[in-house]
């Protein structure tokens, strides 16, 4: 690997900025808990967002955290096809639809439809906090992807 192809870990290069993003992430989790969004749902969203972005590091981390929070292997296995199964509650489906819309930024009409669906099942507080969770997770994904954070073999 040459000096120009050596990966730069953005979190190590600018630790103050990294700590600031982590602080935001903690505040978002706190707001989510206050709005009634449980940790299992938060981790389900983190996994789905990381799937969409293709972030191996975040997928590895949040799959483990989702399982620790009581998520099932079955639901995680079918998560990319959540619309085609009845395994998710209406509130989870609304949060997943909103997460996908914010992550993928589809055309205006599609985005309006997804937001309308989410608004049917999420309160204003839940809609806002889920949006913040998605925005923050997207930032973490992009840092890990850009930094090429490695996934370490489990022992």
mmCIF file with all atom_site columns, C-alpha atoms in Angstrom:
data_model
loop_
_atom_site.group_PDB
_atom_site.id
_atom_site.type_symbol
_atom_site.label_atom_id
_atom_site.label_alt_id
_atom_site.label_comp_id
_atom_site.label_asym_id
_atom_site.label_entity_id
_atom_site.label_seq_id
_atom_site.pdbx_PDB_ins_code
_atom_site.Cartn_x
_atom_site.Cartn_y
_atom_site.Cartn_z
_atom_site.occupancy
_atom_site.B_iso_or_equiv
_atom_site.pdbx_formal_charge
_atom_site.auth_seq_id
_atom_site.auth_comp_id
_atom_site.auth_asym_id
_atom_site.auth_atom_id
_atom_site.pdbx_PDB_model_num
ATOM 1   C CA . UNK A 1 1   ? 0.000   0.000   0.000  1.00 0.00 ? 1   UNK A CA 1
ATOM 2   C CA . UNK A 1 2   ? 1.467   3.360   -0.992 1.00 0.00 ? 2   UNK A CA 1
ATOM 3   C CA . UNK A 1 3   ? 1.199   6.546   1.053  1.00 0.00 ? 3   UNK A CA 1
ATOM 4   C CA . UNK A 1 4   ? -1.584  7.784   -1.227 1.00 0.00 ? 4   UNK A CA 1
ATOM 5   C CA . UNK A 1 5   ? -3.647  4.605   -0.815 1.00 0.00 ? 5   UNK A CA 1
ATOM 6   C CA . UNK A 1 6   ? -3.157  4.241   2.948  1.00 0.00 ? 6   UNK A CA 1
ATOM 7   C CA . UNK A 1 7   ? -6.513  4.563   4.672  1.00 0.00 ? 7   UNK A CA 1
ATOM 8   C CA . UNK A 1 8   ? -7.047  7.481   6.999  1.00 0.00 ? 8   UNK A CA 1
ATOM 9   C CA . UNK A 1 9   ? -9.237  6.748   9.990  1.00 0.00 ? 9   UNK A CA 1
ATOM 10  C CA . UNK A 1 10  ? -11.270 9.938   10.217 1.00 0.00 ? 10  UNK A CA 1
ATOM 11  C CA . UNK A 1 11  ? -12.077 9.267   13.878 1.00 0.00 ? 11  UNK A CA 1
ATOM 12  C CA . UNK A 1 12  ? -8.360  9.062   14.733 1.00 0.00 ? 12  UNK A CA 1
ATOM 13  C CA . UNK A 1 13  ? -7.385  12.004  12.518 1.00 0.00 ? 13  UNK A CA 1
ATOM 14  C CA . UNK A 1 14  ? -9.908  14.335  14.174 1.00 0.00 ? 14  UNK A CA 1
ATOM 15  C CA . UNK A 1 15  ? -10.852 12.826  17.555 1.00 0.00 ? 15  UNK A CA 1
ATOM 16  C CA . UNK A 1 16  ? -12.636 15.994  18.744 1.00 0.00 ? 16  UNK A CA 1
ATOM 17  C CA . UNK A 1 17  ? -15.019 15.804  15.786 1.00 0.00 ? 17  UNK A CA 1
ATOM 18  C CA . UNK A 1 18  ? -15.509 12.073  16.389 1.00 0.00 ? 18  UNK A CA 1
ATOM 19  C CA . UNK A 1 19  ? -16.322 12.665  20.061 1.00 0.00 ? 19  UNK A CA 1
ATOM 20  C CA . UNK A 1 20  ? -18.805 15.357  19.015 1.00 0.00 ? 20  UNK A CA 1
ATOM 21  C CA . UNK A 1 21  ? -20.612 12.921  16.709 1.00 0.00 ? 21  UNK A CA 1
ATOM 22  C CA . UNK A 1 22  ? -20.617 10.304  19.465 1.00 0.00 ? 22  UNK A CA 1
ATOM 23  C CA . UNK A 1 23  ? -22.093 12.902  21.806 1.00 0.00 ? 23  UNK A CA 1
ATOM 24  C CA . UNK A 1 24  ? -24.844 13.589  19.279 1.00 0.00 ? 24  UNK A CA 1
ATOM 25  C CA . UNK A 1 25  ? -25.439 9.846   18.982 1.00 0.00 ? 25  UNK A CA 1
ATOM 26  C CA . UNK A 1 26  ? -25.864 9.554   22.753 1.00 0.00 ? 26  UNK A CA 1
ATOM 27  C CA . UNK A 1 27  ? -28.294 12.494  22.821 1.00 0.00 ? 27  UNK A CA 1
ATOM 28  C CA . UNK A 1 28  ? -30.311 10.929  19.976 1.00 0.00 ? 28  UNK A CA 1
ATOM 29  C CA . UNK A 1 29  ? -30.527 7.607   21.880 1.00 0.00 ? 29  UNK A CA 1
ATOM 30  C CA . UNK A 1 30  ? -31.665 9.486   24.977 1.00 0.00 ? 30  UNK A CA 1
ATOM 31  C CA . UNK A 1 31  ? -34.326 11.361  22.990 1.00 0.00 ? 31  UNK A CA 1
ATOM 32  C CA . UNK A 1 32  ? -35.444 8.088   21.388 1.00 0.00 ? 32  UNK A CA 1
ATOM 33  C CA . UNK A 1 33  ? -35.849 6.446   24.803 1.00 0.00 ? 33  UNK A CA 1
ATOM 34  C CA . UNK A 1 34  ? -37.785 9.498   26.028 1.00 0.00 ? 34  UNK A CA 1
ATOM 35  C CA . UNK A 1 35  ? -40.068 9.212   22.978 1.00 0.00 ? 35  UNK A CA 1
ATOM 36  C CA . UNK A 1 36  ? -40.744 5.530   23.714 1.00 0.00 ? 36  UNK A CA 1
ATOM 37  C CA . UNK A 1 37  ? -38.490 4.001   21.052 1.00 0.00 ? 37  UNK A CA 1
ATOM 38  C CA . UNK A 1 38  ? -36.844 0.960   22.640 1.00 0.00 ? 38  UNK A CA 1
ATOM 39  C CA . UNK A 1 39  ? -33.216 -0.096  22.129 1.00 0.00 ? 39  UNK A CA 1
ATOM 40  C CA . UNK A 1 40  ? -34.223 -3.150  20.091 1.00 0.00 ? 40  UNK A CA 1
ATOM 41  C CA . UNK A 1 41  ? -36.024 -0.935  17.562 1.00 0.00 ? 41  UNK A CA 1
ATOM 42  C CA . UNK A 1 42  ? -33.106 1.495   17.489 1.00 0.00 ? 42  UNK A CA 1
ATOM 43  C CA . UNK A 1 43  ? -30.715 -1.351  16.710 1.00 0.00 ? 43  UNK A CA 1
ATOM 44  C CA . UNK A 1 44  ? -33.101 -2.772  14.091 1.00 0.00 ? 44  UNK A CA 1
ATOM 45  C CA . UNK A 1 45  ? -32.995 0.626   12.356 1.00 0.00 ? 45  UNK A CA 1
ATOM 46  C CA . UNK A 1 46  ? -29.201 0.826   12.687 1.00 0.00 ? 46  UNK A CA 1
ATOM 47  C CA . UNK A 1 47  ? -28.874 -2.568  11.017 1.00 0.00 ? 47  UNK A CA 1
ATOM 48  C CA . UNK A 1 48  ? -31.222 -1.654  8.155  1.00 0.00 ? 48  UNK A CA 1
ATOM 49  C CA . UNK A 1 49  ? -29.499 1.682   7.520  1.00 0.00 ? 49  UNK A CA 1
ATOM 50  C CA . UNK A 1 50  ? -26.101 -0.048  7.539  1.00 0.00 ? 50  UNK A CA 1
ATOM 51  C CA . UNK A 1 51  ? -27.413 -2.665  5.089  1.00 0.00 ? 51  UNK A CA 1
ATOM 52  C CA . UNK A 1 52  ? -28.561 0.059   2.709  1.00 0.00 ? 52  UNK A CA 1
ATOM 53  C CA . UNK A 1 53  ? -25.230 1.880   2.946  1.00 0.00 ? 53  UNK A CA 1
ATOM 54  C CA . UNK A 1 54  ? -23.130 -1.284  2.748  1.00 0.00 ? 54  UNK A CA 1
ATOM 55  C CA . UNK A 1 55  ? -21.187 -0.531  5.928  1.00 0.00 ? 55  UNK A CA 1
ATOM 56  C CA . UNK A 1 56  ? -19.624 -3.826  7.014  1.00 0.00 ? 56  UNK A CA 1
ATOM 57  C CA . UNK A 1 57  ? -18.158 -2.418  10.245 1.00 0.00 ? 57  UNK A CA 1
ATOM 58  C CA . UNK A 1 58  ? -21.493 -0.958  11.416 1.00 0.00 ? 58  UNK A CA 1
ATOM 59  C CA . UNK A 1 59  ? -23.397 -4.073  10.335 1.00 0.00 ? 59  UNK A CA 1
ATOM 60  C CA . UNK A 1 60  ? -21.101 -6.252  12.424 1.00 0.00 ? 60  UNK A CA 1
ATOM 61  C CA . UNK A 1 61  ? -21.432 -3.955  15.447 1.00 0.00 ? 61  UNK A CA 1
ATOM 62  C CA . UNK A 1 62  ? -25.182 -3.368  15.284 1.00 0.00 ? 62  UNK A CA 1
ATOM 63  C CA . UNK A 1 63  ? -26.135 -6.967  14.454 1.00 0.00 ? 63  UNK A CA 1
ATOM 64  C CA . UNK A 1 64  ? -24.426 -7.990  17.698 1.00 0.00 ? 64  UNK A CA 1
ATOM 65  C CA . UNK A 1 65  ? -26.097 -5.162  19.631 1.00 0.00 ? 65  UNK A CA 1
ATOM 66  C CA . UNK A 1 66  ? -29.508 -6.017  18.151 1.00 0.00 ? 66  UNK A CA 1
ATOM 67  C CA . UNK A 1 67  ? -29.136 -9.627  19.276 1.00 0.00 ? 67  UNK A CA 1
ATOM 68  C CA . UNK A 1 68  ? -28.093 -8.472  22.755 1.00 0.00 ? 68  UNK A CA 1
ATOM 69  C CA . UNK A 1 69  ? -31.238 -6.314  22.894 1.00 0.00 ? 69  UNK A CA 1
ATOM 70  C CA . UNK A 1 70  ? -33.423 -9.345  22.185 1.00 0.00 ? 70  UNK A CA 1
ATOM 71  C CA . UNK A 1 71  ? -33.780 -9.127  18.408 1.00 0.00 ? 71  UNK A CA 1
ATOM 72  C CA . UNK A 1 72  ? -34.193 -12.505 16.720 1.00 0.00 ? 72  UNK A CA 1
ATOM 73  C CA . UNK A 1 73  ? -32.048 -14.102 14.046 1.00 0.00 ? 73  UNK A CA 1
ATOM 74  C CA . UNK A 1 74  ? -35.193 -14.658 11.973 1.00 0.00 ? 74  UNK A CA 1
ATOM 75  C CA . UNK A 1 75  ? -36.195 -10.980 11.900 1.00 0.00 ? 75  UNK A CA 1
ATOM 76  C CA . UNK A 1 76  ? -32.626 -9.897  11.154 1.00 0.00 ? 76  UNK A CA 1
ATOM 77  C CA . UNK A 1 77  ? -32.403 -12.450 8.336  1.00 0.00 ? 77  UNK A CA 1
ATOM 78  C CA . UNK A 1 78  ? -35.541 -11.123 6.621  1.00 0.00 ? 78  UNK A CA 1
ATOM 79  C CA . UNK A 1 79  ? -34.903 -7.448  7.380  1.00 0.00 ? 79  UNK A CA 1
ATOM 80  C CA . UNK A 1 80  ? -34.038 -6.536  3.752  1.00 0.00 ? 80  UNK A CA 1
ATOM 81  C CA . UNK A 1 81  ? -37.496 -7.898  2.795  1.00 0.00 ? 81  UNK A CA 1
ATOM 82  C CA . UNK A 1 82  ? -39.396 -6.468  5.793  1.00 0.00 ? 82  UNK A CA 1
ATOM 83  C CA . UNK A 1 83  ? -42.248 -5.289  3.564  1.00 0.00 ? 83  UNK A CA 1
ATOM 84  C CA . UNK A 1 84  ? -42.937 -8.892  2.519  1.00 0.00 ? 84  UNK A CA 1
ATOM 85  C CA . UNK A 1 85  ? -43.395 -10.342 6.005  1.00 0.00 ? 85  UNK A CA 1
ATOM 86  C CA . UNK A 1 86  ? -45.737 -9.867  8.934  1.00 0.00 ? 86  UNK A CA 1
ATOM 87  C CA . UNK A 1 87  ? -42.905 -10.183 11.479 1.00 0.00 ? 87  UNK A CA 1
ATOM 88  C CA . UNK A 1 88  ? -42.699 -6.445  12.147 1.00 0.00 ? 88  UNK A CA 1
ATOM 89  C CA . UNK A 1 89  ? -45.193 -4.245  13.990 1.00 0.00 ? 89  UNK A CA 1
ATOM 90  C CA . UNK A 1 90  ? -46.865 -1.290  12.281 1.00 0.00 ? 90  UNK A CA 1
ATOM 91  C CA . UNK A 1 91  ? -44.690 1.104   14.294 1.00 0.00 ? 91  UNK A CA 1
ATOM 92  C CA . UNK A 1 92  ? -41.518 -0.775  13.277 1.00 0.00 ? 92  UNK A CA 1
ATOM 93  C CA . UNK A 1 93  ? -42.666 -0.811  9.641  1.00 0.00 ? 93  UNK A CA 1
ATOM 94  C CA . UNK A 1 94  ? -43.298 2.937   9.777  1.00 0.00 ? 94  UNK A CA 1
ATOM 95  C CA . UNK A 1 95  ? -39.850 3.536   11.295 1.00 0.00 ? 95  UNK A CA 1
ATOM 96  C CA . UNK A 1 96  ? -38.216 1.276   8.678  1.00 0.00 ? 96  UNK A CA 1
ATOM 97  C CA . UNK A 1 97  ? -40.033 3.066   5.838  1.00 0.00 ? 97  UNK A CA 1
ATOM 98  C CA . UNK A 1 98  ? -38.878 6.439   7.181  1.00 0.00 ? 98  UNK A CA 1
ATOM 99  C CA . UNK A 1 99  ? -35.322 5.133   7.661  1.00 0.00 ? 99  UNK A CA 1
ATOM 100 C CA . UNK A 1 100 ? -35.153 3.893   4.082  1.00 0.00 ? 100 UNK A CA 1
ATOM 101 C CA . UNK A 1 101 ? -36.601 7.134   2.713  1.00 0.00 ? 101 UNK A CA 1
ATOM 102 C CA . UNK A 1 102 ? -34.101 9.318   4.583  1.00 0.00 ? 102 UNK A CA 1
ATOM 103 C CA . UNK A 1 103 ? -31.165 7.047   3.718  1.00 0.00 ? 103 UNK A CA 1
ATOM 104 C CA . UNK A 1 104 ? -31.969 6.597   0.028  1.00 0.00 ? 104 UNK A CA 1
ATOM 105 C CA . UNK A 1 105 ? -33.503 10.050  -0.605 1.00 0.00 ? 105 UNK A CA 1
ATOM 106 C CA . UNK A 1 106 ? -35.932 8.830   -3.261 1.00 0.00 ? 106 UNK A CA 1
ATOM 107 C CA . UNK A 1 107 ? -37.883 11.082  -5.604 1.00 0.00 ? 107 UNK A CA 1
ATOM 108 C CA . UNK A 1 108 ? -40.203 13.660  -4.066 1.00 0.00 ? 108 UNK A CA 1
ATOM 109 C CA . UNK A 1 109 ? -43.450 11.710  -4.564 1.00 0.00 ? 109 UNK A CA 1
ATOM 110 C CA . UNK A 1 110 ? -42.034 8.502   -3.112 1.00 0.00 ? 110 UNK A CA 1
ATOM 111 C CA . UNK A 1 111 ? -40.563 10.385  -0.165 1.00 0.00 ? 111 UNK A CA 1
ATOM 112 C CA . UNK A 1 112 ? -43.908 12.066  0.545  1.00 0.00 ? 112 UNK A CA 1
ATOM 113 C CA . UNK A 1 113 ? -45.669 8.681   0.458  1.00 0.00 ? 113 UNK A CA 1
ATOM 114 C CA . UNK A 1 114 ? -43.186 7.109   2.882  1.00 0.00 ? 114 UNK A CA 1
ATOM 115 C CA . UNK A 1 115 ? -43.405 10.085  5.235  1.00 0.00 ? 115 UNK A CA 1
ATOM 116 C CA . UNK A 1 116 ? -47.224 9.985   5.135  1.00 0.00 ? 116 UNK A CA 1
ATOM 117 C CA . UNK A 1 117 ? -47.158 6.284   5.998  1.00 0.00 ? 117 UNK A CA 1
ATOM 118 C CA . UNK A 1 118 ? -44.739 6.932   8.869  1.00 0.00 ? 118 UNK A CA 1
ATOM 119 C CA . UNK A 1 119 ? -46.915 9.783   10.169 1.00 0.00 ? 119 UNK A CA 1
ATOM 120 C CA . UNK A 1 120 ? -49.907 7.407   10.361 1.00 0.00 ? 120 UNK A CA 1
ATOM 121 C CA . UNK A 1 121 ? -48.072 5.223   12.894 1.00 0.00 ? 121 UNK A CA 1
ATOM 122 C CA . UNK A 1 122 ? -45.548 7.515   14.588 1.00 0.00 ? 122 UNK A CA 1
ATOM 123 C CA . UNK A 1 123 ? -46.244 10.529  16.764 1.00 0.00 ? 123 UNK A CA 1
ATOM 124 C CA . UNK A 1 124 ? -44.533 13.806  15.855 1.00 0.00 ? 124 UNK A CA 1
ATOM 125 C CA . UNK A 1 125 ? -41.977 13.113  18.596 1.00 0.00 ? 125 UNK A CA 1
ATOM 126 C CA . UNK A 1 126 ? -41.321 9.580   17.313 1.00 0.00 ? 126 UNK A CA 1
ATOM 127 C CA . UNK A 1 127 ? -41.123 10.768  13.691 1.00 0.00 ? 127 UNK A CA 1
ATOM 128 C CA . UNK A 1 128 ? -38.576 13.412  14.659 1.00 0.00 ? 128 UNK A CA 1
ATOM 129 C CA . UNK A 1 129 ? -36.432 11.172  16.835 1.00 0.00 ? 129 UNK A CA 1
ATOM 130 C CA . UNK A 1 130 ? -36.427 8.339   14.268 1.00 0.00 ? 130 UNK A CA 1
ATOM 131 C CA . UNK A 1 131 ? -35.328 10.890  11.655 1.00 0.00 ? 131 UNK A CA 1
ATOM 132 C CA . UNK A 1 132 ? -32.475 12.031  13.911 1.00 0.00 ? 132 UNK A CA 1
ATOM 133 C CA . UNK A 1 133 ? -31.485 8.423   14.562 1.00 0.00 ? 133 UNK A CA 1
ATOM 134 C CA . UNK A 1 134 ? -31.338 7.746   10.815 1.00 0.00 ? 134 UNK A CA 1
ATOM 135 C CA . UNK A 1 135 ? -29.379 10.917  10.051 1.00 0.00 ? 135 UNK A CA 1
ATOM 136 C CA . UNK A 1 136 ? -26.859 10.139  12.789 1.00 0.00 ? 136 UNK A CA 1
ATOM 137 C CA . UNK A 1 137 ? -26.460 6.488   11.754 1.00 0.00 ? 137 UNK A CA 1
ATOM 138 C CA . UNK A 1 138 ? -25.891 7.574   8.160  1.00 0.00 ? 138 UNK A CA 1
ATOM 139 C CA . UNK A 1 139 ? -23.078 9.838   9.398  1.00 0.00 ? 139 UNK A CA 1
ATOM 140 C CA . UNK A 1 140 ? -21.487 6.955   11.347 1.00 0.00 ? 140 UNK A CA 1
ATOM 141 C CA . UNK A 1 141 ? -21.791 4.701   8.270  1.00 0.00 ? 141 UNK A CA 1
ATOM 142 C CA . UNK A 1 142 ? -20.086 7.226   6.046  1.00 0.00 ? 142 UNK A CA 1
ATOM 143 C CA . UNK A 1 143 ? -17.215 7.716   8.486  1.00 0.00 ? 143 UNK A CA 1
ATOM 144 C CA . UNK A 1 144 ? -16.652 3.960   8.780  1.00 0.00 ? 144 UNK A CA 1
ATOM 145 C CA . UNK A 1 145 ? -16.914 3.404   5.021  1.00 0.00 ? 145 UNK A CA 1
ATOM 146 C CA . UNK A 1 146 ? -14.591 6.307   4.211  1.00 0.00 ? 146 UNK A CA 1
ATOM 147 C CA . UNK A 1 147 ? -12.128 5.219   6.907  1.00 0.00 ? 147 UNK A CA 1
ATOM 148 C CA . UNK A 1 148 ? -12.288 1.568   5.817  1.00 0.00 ? 148 UNK A CA 1
ATOM 149 C CA . UNK A 1 149 ? -12.805 0.481   9.422  1.00 0.00 ? 149 UNK A CA 1
ATOM 150 C CA . UNK A 1 150 ? -12.009 -3.239  9.496  1.00 0.00 ? 150 UNK A CA 1
ATOM 151 C CA . UNK A 1 151 ? -14.341 -5.954  10.680 1.00 0.00 ? 151 UNK A CA 1
ATOM 152 C CA . UNK A 1 152 ? -12.320 -8.103  13.028 1.00 0.00 ? 152 UNK A CA 1
ATOM 153 C CA . UNK A 1 153 ? -12.747 -11.882 13.173 1.00 0.00 ? 153 UNK A CA 1
ATOM 154 C CA . UNK A 1 154 ? -14.644 -12.942 16.289 1.00 0.00 ? 154 UNK A CA 1
ATOM 155 C CA . UNK A 1 155 ? -12.823 -15.326 18.592 1.00 0.00 ? 155 UNK A CA 1
#
